[in-house]
Every structure is written in C-alpha cells, then in structure tokens.
GROMACS .gro file of C-alpha atoms in nm:
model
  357
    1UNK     CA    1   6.427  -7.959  11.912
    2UNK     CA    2   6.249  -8.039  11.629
    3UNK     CA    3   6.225  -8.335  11.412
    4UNK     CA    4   6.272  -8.320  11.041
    5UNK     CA    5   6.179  -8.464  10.787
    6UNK     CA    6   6.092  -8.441  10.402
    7UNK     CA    7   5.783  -8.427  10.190
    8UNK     CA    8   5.376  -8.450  10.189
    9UNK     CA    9   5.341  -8.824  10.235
   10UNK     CA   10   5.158  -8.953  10.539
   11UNK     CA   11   5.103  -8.569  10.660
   12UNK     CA   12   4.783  -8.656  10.880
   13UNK     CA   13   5.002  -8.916  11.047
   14UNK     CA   14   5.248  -8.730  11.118
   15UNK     CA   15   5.012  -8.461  11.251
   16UNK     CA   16   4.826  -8.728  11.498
   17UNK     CA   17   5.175  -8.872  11.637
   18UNK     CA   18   5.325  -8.531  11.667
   19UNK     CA   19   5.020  -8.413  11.869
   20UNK     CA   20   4.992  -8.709  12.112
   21UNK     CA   21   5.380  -8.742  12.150
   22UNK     CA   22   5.433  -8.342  12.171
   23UNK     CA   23   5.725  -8.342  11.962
   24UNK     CA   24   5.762  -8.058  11.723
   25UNK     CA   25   5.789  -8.148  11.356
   26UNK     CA   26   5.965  -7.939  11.035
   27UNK     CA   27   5.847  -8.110  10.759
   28UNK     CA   28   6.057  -7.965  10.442
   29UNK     CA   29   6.036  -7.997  10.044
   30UNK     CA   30   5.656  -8.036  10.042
   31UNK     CA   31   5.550  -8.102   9.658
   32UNK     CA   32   5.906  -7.877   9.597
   33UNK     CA   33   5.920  -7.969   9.225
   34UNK     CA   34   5.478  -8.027   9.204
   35UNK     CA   35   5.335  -7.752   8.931
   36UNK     CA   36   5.160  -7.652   9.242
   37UNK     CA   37   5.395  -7.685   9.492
   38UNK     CA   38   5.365  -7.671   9.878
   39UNK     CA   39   5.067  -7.780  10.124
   40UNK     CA   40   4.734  -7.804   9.945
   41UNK     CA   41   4.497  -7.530  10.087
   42UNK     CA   42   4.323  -7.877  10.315
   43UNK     CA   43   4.574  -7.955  10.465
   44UNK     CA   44   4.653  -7.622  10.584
   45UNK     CA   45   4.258  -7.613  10.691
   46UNK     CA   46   4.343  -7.938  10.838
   47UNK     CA   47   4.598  -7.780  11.088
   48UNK     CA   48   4.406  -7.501  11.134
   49UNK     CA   49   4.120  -7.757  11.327
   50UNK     CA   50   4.361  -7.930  11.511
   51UNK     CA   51   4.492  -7.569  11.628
   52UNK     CA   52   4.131  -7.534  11.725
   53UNK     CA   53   4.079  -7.833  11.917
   54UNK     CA   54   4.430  -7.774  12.142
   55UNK     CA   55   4.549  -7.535  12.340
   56UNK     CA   56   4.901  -7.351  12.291
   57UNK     CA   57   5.016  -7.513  11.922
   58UNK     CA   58   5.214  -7.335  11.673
   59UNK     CA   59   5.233  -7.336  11.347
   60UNK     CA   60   5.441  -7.178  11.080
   61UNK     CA   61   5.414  -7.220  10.741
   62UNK     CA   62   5.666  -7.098  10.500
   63UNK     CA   63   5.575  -6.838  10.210
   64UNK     CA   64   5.595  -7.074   9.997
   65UNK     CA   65   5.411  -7.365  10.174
   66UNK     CA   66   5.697  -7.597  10.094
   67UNK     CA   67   5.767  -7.589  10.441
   68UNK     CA   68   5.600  -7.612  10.785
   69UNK     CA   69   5.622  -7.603  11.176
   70UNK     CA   70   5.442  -7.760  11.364
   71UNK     CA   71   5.491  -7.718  11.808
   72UNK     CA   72   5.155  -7.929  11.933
   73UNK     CA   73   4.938  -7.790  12.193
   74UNK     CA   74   4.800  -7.971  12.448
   75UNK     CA   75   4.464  -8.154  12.392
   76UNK     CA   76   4.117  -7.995  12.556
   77UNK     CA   77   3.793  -8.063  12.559
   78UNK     CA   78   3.591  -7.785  12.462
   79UNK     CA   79   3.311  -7.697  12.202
   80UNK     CA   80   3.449  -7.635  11.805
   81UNK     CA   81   3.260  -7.536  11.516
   82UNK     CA   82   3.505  -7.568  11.204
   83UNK     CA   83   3.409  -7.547  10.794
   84UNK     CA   84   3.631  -7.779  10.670
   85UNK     CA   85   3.732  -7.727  10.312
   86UNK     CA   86   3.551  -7.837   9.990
   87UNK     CA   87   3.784  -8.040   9.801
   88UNK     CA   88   3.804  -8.342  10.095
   89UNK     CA   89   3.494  -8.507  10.299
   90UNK     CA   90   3.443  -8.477  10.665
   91UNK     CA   91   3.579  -8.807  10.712
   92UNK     CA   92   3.969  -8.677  10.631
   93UNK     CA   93   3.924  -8.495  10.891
   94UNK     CA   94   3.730  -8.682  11.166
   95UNK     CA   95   3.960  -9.017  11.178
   96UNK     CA   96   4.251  -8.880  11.301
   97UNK     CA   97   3.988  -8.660  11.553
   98UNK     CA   98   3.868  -8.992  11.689
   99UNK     CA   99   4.290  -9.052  11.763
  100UNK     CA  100   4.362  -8.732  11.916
  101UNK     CA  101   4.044  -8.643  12.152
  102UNK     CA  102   4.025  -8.954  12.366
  103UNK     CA  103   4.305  -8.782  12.501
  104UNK     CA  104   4.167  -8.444  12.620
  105UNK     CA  105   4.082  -8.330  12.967
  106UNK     CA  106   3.740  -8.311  12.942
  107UNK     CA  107   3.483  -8.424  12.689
  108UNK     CA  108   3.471  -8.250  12.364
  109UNK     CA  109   3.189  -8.160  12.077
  110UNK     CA  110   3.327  -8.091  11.737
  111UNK     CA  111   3.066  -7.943  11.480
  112UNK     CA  112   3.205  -7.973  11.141
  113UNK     CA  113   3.062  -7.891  10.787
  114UNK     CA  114   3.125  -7.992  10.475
  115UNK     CA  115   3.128  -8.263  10.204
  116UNK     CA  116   2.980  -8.594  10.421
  117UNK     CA  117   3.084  -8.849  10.105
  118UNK     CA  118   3.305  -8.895   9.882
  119UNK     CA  119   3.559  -9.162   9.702
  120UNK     CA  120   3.844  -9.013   9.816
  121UNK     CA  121   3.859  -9.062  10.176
  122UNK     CA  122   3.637  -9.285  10.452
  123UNK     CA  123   3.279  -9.155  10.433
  124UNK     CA  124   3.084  -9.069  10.771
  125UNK     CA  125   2.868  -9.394  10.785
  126UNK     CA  126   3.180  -9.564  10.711
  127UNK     CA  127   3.319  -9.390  11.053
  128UNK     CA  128   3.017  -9.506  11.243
  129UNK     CA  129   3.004  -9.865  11.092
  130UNK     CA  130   3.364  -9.965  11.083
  131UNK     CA  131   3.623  -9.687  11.250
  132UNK     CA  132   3.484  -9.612  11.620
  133UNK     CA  133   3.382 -10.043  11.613
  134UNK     CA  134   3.806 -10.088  11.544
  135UNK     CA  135   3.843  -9.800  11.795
  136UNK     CA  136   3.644  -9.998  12.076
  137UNK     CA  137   3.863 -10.308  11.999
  138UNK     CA  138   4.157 -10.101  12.171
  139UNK     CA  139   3.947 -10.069  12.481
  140UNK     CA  140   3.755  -9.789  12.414
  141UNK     CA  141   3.398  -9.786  12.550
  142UNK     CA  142   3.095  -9.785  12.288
  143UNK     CA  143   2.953  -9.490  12.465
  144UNK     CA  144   3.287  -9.243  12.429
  145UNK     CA  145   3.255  -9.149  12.078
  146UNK     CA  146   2.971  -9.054  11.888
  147UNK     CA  147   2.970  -8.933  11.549
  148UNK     CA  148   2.612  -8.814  11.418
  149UNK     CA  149   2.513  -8.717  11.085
  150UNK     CA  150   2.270  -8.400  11.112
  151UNK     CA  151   2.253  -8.296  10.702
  152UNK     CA  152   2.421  -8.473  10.375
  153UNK     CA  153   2.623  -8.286  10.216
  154UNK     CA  154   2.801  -8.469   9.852
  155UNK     CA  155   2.992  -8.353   9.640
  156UNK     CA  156   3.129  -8.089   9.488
  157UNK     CA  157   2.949  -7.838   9.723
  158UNK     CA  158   2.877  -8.027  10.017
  159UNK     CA  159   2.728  -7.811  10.305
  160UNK     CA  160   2.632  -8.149  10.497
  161UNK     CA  161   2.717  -8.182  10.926
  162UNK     CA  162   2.801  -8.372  11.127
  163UNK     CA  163   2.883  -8.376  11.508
  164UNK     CA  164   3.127  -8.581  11.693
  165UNK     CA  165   3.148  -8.591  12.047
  166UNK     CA  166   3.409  -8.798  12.243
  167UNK     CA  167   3.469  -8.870  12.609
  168UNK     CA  168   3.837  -8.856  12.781
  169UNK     CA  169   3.983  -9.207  12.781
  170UNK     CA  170   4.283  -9.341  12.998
  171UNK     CA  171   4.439  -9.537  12.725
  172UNK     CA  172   4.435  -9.777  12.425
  173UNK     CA  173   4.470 -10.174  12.535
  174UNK     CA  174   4.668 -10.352  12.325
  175UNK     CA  175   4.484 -10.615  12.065
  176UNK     CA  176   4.534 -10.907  11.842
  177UNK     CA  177   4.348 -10.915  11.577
  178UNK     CA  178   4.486 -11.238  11.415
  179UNK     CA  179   4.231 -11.439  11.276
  180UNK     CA  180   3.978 -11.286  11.045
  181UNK     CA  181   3.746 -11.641  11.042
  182UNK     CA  182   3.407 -11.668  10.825
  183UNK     CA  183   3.175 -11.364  10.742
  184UNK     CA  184   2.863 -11.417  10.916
  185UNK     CA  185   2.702 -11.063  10.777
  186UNK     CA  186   2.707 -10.795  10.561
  187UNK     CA  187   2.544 -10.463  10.674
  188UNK     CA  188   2.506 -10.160  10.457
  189UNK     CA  189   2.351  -9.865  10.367
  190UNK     CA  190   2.273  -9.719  10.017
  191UNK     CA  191   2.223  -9.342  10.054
  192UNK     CA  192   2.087  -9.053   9.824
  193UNK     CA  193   2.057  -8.668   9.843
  194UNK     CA  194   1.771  -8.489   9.621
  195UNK     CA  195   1.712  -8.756   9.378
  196UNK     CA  196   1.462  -9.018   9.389
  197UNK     CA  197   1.426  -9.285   9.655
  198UNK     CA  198   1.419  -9.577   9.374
  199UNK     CA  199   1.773  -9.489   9.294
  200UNK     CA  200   1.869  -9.575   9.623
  201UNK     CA  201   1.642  -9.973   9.619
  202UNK     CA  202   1.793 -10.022   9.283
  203UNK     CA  203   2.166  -9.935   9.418
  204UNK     CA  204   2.050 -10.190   9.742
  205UNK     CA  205   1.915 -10.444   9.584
  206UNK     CA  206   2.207 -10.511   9.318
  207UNK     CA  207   2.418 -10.501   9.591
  208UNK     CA  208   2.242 -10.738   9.765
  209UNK     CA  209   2.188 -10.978   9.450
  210UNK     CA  210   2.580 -11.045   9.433
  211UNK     CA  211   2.597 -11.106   9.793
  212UNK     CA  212   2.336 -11.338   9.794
  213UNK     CA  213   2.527 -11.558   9.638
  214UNK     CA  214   2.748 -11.646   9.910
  215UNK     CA  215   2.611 -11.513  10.245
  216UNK     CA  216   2.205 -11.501  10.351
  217UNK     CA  217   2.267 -11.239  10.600
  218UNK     CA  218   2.271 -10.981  10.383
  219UNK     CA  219   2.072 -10.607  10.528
  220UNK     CA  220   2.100 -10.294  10.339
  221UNK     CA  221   1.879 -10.017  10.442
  222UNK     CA  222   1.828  -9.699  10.246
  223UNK     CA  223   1.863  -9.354  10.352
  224UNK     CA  224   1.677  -9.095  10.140
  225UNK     CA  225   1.769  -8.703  10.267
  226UNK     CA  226   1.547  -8.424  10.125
  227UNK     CA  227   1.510  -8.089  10.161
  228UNK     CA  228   1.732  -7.835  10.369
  229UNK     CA  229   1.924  -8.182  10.527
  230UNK     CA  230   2.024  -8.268  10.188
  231UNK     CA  231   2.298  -7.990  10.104
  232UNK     CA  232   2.251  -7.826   9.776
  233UNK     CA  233   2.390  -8.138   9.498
  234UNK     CA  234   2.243  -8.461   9.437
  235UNK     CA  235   2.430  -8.738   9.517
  236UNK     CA  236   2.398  -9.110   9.558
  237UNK     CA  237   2.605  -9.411   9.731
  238UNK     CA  238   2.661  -9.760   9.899
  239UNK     CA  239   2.872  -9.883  10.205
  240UNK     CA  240   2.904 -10.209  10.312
  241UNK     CA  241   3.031 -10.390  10.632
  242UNK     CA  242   3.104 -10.745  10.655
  243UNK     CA  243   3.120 -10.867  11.003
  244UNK     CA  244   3.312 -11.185  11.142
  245UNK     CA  245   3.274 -11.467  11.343
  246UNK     CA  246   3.555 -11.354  11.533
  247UNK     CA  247   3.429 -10.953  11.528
  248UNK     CA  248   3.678 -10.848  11.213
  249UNK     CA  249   3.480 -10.533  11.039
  250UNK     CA  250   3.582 -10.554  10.657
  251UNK     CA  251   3.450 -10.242  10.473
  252UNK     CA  252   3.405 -10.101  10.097
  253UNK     CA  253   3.187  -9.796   9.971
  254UNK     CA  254   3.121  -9.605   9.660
  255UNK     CA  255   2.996  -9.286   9.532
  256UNK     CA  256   2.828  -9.268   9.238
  257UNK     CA  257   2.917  -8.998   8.976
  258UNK     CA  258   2.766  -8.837   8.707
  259UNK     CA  259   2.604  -9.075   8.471
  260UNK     CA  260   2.650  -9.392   8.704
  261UNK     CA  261   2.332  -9.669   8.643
  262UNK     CA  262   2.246  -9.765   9.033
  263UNK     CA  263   2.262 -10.139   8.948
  264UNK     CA  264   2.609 -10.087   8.820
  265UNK     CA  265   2.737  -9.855   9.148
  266UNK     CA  266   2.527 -10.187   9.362
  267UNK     CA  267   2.722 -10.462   9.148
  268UNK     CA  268   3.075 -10.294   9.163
  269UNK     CA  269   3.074 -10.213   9.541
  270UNK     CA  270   2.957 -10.561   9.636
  271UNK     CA  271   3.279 -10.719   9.436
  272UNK     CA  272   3.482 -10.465   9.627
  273UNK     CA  273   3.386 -10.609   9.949
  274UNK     CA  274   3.439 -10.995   9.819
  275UNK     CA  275   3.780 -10.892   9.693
  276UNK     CA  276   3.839 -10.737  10.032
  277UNK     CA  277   3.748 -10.984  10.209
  278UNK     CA  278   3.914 -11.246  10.017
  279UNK     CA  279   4.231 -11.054  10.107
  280UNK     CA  280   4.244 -11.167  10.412
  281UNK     CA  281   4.331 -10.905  10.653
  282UNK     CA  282   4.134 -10.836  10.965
  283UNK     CA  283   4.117 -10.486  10.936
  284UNK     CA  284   4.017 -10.342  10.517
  285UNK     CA  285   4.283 -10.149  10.342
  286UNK     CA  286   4.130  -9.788  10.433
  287UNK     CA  287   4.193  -9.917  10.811
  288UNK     CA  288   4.544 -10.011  10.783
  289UNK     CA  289   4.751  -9.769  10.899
  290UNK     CA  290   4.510  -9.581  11.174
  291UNK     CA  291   4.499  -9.934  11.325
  292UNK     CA  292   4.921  -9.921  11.344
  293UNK     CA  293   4.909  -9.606  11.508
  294UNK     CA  294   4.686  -9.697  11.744
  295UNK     CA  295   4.847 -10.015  11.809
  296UNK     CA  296   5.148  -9.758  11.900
  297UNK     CA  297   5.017  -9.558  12.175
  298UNK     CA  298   4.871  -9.910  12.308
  299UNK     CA  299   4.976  -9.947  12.672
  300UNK     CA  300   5.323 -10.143  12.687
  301UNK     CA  301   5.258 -10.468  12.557
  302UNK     CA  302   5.231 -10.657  12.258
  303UNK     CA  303   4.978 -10.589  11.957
  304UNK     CA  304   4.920 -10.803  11.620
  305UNK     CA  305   4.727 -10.742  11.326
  306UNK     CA  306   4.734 -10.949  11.026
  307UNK     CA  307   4.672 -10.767  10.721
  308UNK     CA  308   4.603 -10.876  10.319
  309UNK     CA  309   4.847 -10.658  10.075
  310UNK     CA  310   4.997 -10.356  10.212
  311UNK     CA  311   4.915 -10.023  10.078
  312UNK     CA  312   5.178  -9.773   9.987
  313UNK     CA  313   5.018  -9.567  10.262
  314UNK     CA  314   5.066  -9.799  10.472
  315UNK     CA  315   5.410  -9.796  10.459
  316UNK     CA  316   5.474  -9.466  10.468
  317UNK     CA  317   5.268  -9.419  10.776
  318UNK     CA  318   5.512  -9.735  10.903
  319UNK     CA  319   5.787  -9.508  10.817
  320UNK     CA  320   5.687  -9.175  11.021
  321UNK     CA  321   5.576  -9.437  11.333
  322UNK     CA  322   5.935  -9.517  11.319
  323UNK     CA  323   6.061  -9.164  11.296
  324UNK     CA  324   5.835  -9.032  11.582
  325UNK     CA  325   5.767  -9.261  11.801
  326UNK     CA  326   6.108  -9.496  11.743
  327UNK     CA  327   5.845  -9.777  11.704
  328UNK     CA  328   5.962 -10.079  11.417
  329UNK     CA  329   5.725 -10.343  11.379
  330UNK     CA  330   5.804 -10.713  11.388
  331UNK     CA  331   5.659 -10.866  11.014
  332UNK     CA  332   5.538 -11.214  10.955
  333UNK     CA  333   5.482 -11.360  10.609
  334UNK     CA  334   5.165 -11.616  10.613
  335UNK     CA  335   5.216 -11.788  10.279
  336UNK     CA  336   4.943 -12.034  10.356
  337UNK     CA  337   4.695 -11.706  10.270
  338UNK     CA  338   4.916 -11.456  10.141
  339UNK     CA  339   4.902 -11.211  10.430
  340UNK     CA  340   5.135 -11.050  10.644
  341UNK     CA  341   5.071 -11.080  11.083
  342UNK     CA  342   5.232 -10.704  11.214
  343UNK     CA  343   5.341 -10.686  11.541
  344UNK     CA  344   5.494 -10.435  11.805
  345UNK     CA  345   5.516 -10.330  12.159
  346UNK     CA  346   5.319 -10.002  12.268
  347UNK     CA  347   5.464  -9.722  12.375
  348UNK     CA  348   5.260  -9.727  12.690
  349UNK     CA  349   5.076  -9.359  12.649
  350UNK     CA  350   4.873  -9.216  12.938
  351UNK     CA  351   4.607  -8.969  12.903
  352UNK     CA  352   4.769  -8.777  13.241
  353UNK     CA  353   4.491  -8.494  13.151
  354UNK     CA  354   4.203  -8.644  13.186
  355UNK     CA  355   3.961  -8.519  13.490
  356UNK     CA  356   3.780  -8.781  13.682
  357UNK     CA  357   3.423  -8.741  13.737
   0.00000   0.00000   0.00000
C-alpha cells in the first residue's frame, strides 16, 4: 500500500527514504496551482537515474505531472552512464547517490554528465571536500566512495563529468556531532573554465585576505581547466572548507556570474563561511538535512547533531522522515549560542544485499 502525500517539497528526500525503506510513495498536487504545474522536467530525469541504478522500480507519472508513483527497486551495483539535465548541477543528483549505493550488492560506477557547478545546489568539489568527509563520520570507510571530476562543465551548457564509484557498506554508525570547537583551517579551491588563470589568483587571494584576519591556516589552490576538459562556457568559482578541532567540516561556495569582479566573488564567499561558522552548527546549512537522514538509517541507537538556524528545507525533510520512516526527533534549544542539539534513535537498517568478498 502506498503512502501519500502532497506536493513538491523535499522530493529528493522522499525519493532516498522511499528507496532504502521500499515503501511505495503517491505523491499528489505537485505545483497543482504553479503557471507550470507538475514535476519539473529534472526531477523526472532525476527518477529516471535512480530507475537506472535499481533493479525492478516503477514509476508512473500522471499526464499531467501533478502526480506520481513511485514502487522502489532494489539497489545493484552495476555500471550507469546517465546525462543528467541542464537546468541543475551534478551535485543534485550525486548526494542522495552517495545515500542510496552504499547499499547495493556489489560495487557500483556511475558516469554522469552535465553542469559540475552551480549556485543552486552543492558543487562537485564541495561533494569531495565536505559530503563523503560527513559520510565517513557515520562509519563509512574513506576508500568506499570516490567521486572524480574528469571535465568542468558550468553553466548554462555544462557538458562537464564526473564519476562516482562506491563500495557496498553494512551500515551507518550512529554519531554525535555536538561540539563544533575552534577552526583550525580553511581549505579551498578557486576554479575557472576557459578564462584566464589570473581570474582564478585574484578570486584566491581575496578570499584569503579576509580570512587572514582571523585564522593563519588559510590554503586555497587554483584549478585552471582548458581545452576539451573545460565544457563549452566559461565559468569561474570558490569553495571553502573550514575544518575543526573536533573534525566539524563547515562549507560555503560561489559561482561567479556574468559581470562578477574576482576580488568581489573572493570577498563575498569568505564572509559566507565566517557567517557560517559563526552559526554554530557542526554540520553547514547545505548539510542539514542529508545528515538527518542519515542519522535515520543509523543502526539502533542514539544520534545528535547540533545545528545553527534551521532551514525551511530542513524541516520539511524532518517532516517526510516522520512520514516514512515514523522517525520524530528529540529538539534541544542551546540559548547560550543560539543553536538547536537534534537527536533520535536509528532505525537500525541493514544492507542484507551486500556480497562478501
């Protein structure tokens, strides 16, 4: 029997519990009363790669798109080559990939194409810096996940690849991730696609300057890509990573657009980090709700994470955990620093699947 429920919100959630739990989702009224209403043409490419990467999943989507099915398959390793859709980067689509494939049989290789950065969703060297780091937290070894960039690909066409491999994985551990402590680092990387390589030291280096004002460790390399392994658009950028004494990962990024100055895109990203930082959470706020999810499947005991503000995502992500997976977290006001300590018990899932070598 399926479980319904209403709307667009928190779809890749949904998708990721729905797979792992196997229970079949209708999700109804999608953007009903939108101009444009119904699923937006990636998410439908979204469920098309999750189709791709199990075995036996239905889905049914309604004339209209205002209304889906969704029976998950079960989760094999195998080799995929997908073209994800334009209008999102790879990373929408890779996060909840690094959820879903530690649970497979065997080992899997995903090739995917596409935009490799953009402001809307977590960039690919955010991924490698900050997500599969988090991911490791939960017990997950350092060599099980890979994600590799082969070309850059920015906006608007994209055409950049990446590969991400994973190996089968018994379970998540529980964590607590409770006390952020004081930054000891800041890592980045300021990136550029057919433009020239000074853009990319000026974008560094004013990144760096703000920094420098309260941290020495401060390393920001640049990545120049040229050529064929440059997609077809120029495009520039900065991440950052601030690491913790107590191994908290705390990361911003930015992509510059048309008519951005470099010192300007290196100033503004390096107050995003400060203000994330000064937050207080031990996770950013593009990590908050894949680090509830996998604090779900946990084995059966208790997790906490303290976060800094909670986005609206966030809570509606707390929302479908609580609709498919009957999970409610426990929440704890800090007033001393304006943050809120999340905590619940996992749902103890097994990766039953997985083949022993």
């Amino acid at each position: 029997m399926a479980i319904e429920i209403e709307g667009s919100k928190s779809f890749r959630h949904r998708i990721v519990l729905s797979t792992l739990l196997g229970q079949t989702i209708r999700v109804t009224r999608i953007r009903e009363n939108d101009m444009s209403p119904g699923l937006r043409d990636y998410e439908t490419d979204f469920l098309k790669l999750i189709s791709e990467v199990t075995d036996g999943a239905e889905i049914d989507i309604s004339k209209t798109g205002t209304m889906f099915l969704y029976r998950p398959g079960s989760v094999n390793g195998r080799s995929v080559t997908h073209a994800c859709h334009h209008s999102r980067s790879l990373g929408y689509y890779i996060v909840p990939l690094l959820l879903i494939l530690p649970f497979s049989k065997t080992s899997t290789e995903v090739h995917l194409t596409g935009v490799t950065n953009a402001n809307d969703d977590l960039s690919v060297d955010i991924i490698r810096s900050t997500t599969i780091p988090l991911l490791t937290k939960f017990g997950i070894p350092e060599d099980s996940m890979n994600v590799k960039i082969i070309k850059r690909g920015p906006l608007p066409v994209g055409e950049g690849e990446v590969v991400v491999t994973t190996v089968p994985v018994k379970e998540f551990h529980p964590i607590d991730l409770t006390e952020l402590g004081l930054i000891r680092s800041v890592r980045g990387v300021a990136y550029s696609t057919k433009i020239s390589p000074q853009m990319v030291n000026r974008m560094g280096e004013a990144a760096k300057l703000v920094l420098s004002d309260y941290l020495q460790d401060v390393y920001i390399t640049t990545d120049h890509w040229k050529g064929k392994d440059a997609g077809k658009c120029p495009g520039y950028g900065v991440t950052l990573t601030a690491s913790s004494i107590n191994g908290s990962l705390i990361s911003t990024e930015l992509f510059g657009e048309a008519g951005d100055v470099p010192e300007d895109i290196g100033q503004k990203v390096a107050c995003m980090l400060l203000k994330e930082v000064a937050e207080g959470g031990c996770v950013d706020v593009m990590h908050q709700s894949w680090a509830l999810i996998m604090m779900v499947i946990c084995s059966e005991n208790v997790s906490k994470l303290r976060l800094g503000d909670l986005t609206q995502q966030t809570v509606e992500c707390l929302r479908s955990i609580k609709e498919l997976a009957g999970v409610m977290f426990q929440a704890k006001w800090d007033e001393t620093n304006k943050t809120t300590i999340l905590s619940c018990y996992g749902i103890g899932f097994v990766n039953m699947e997985r083949k022993l070598h």
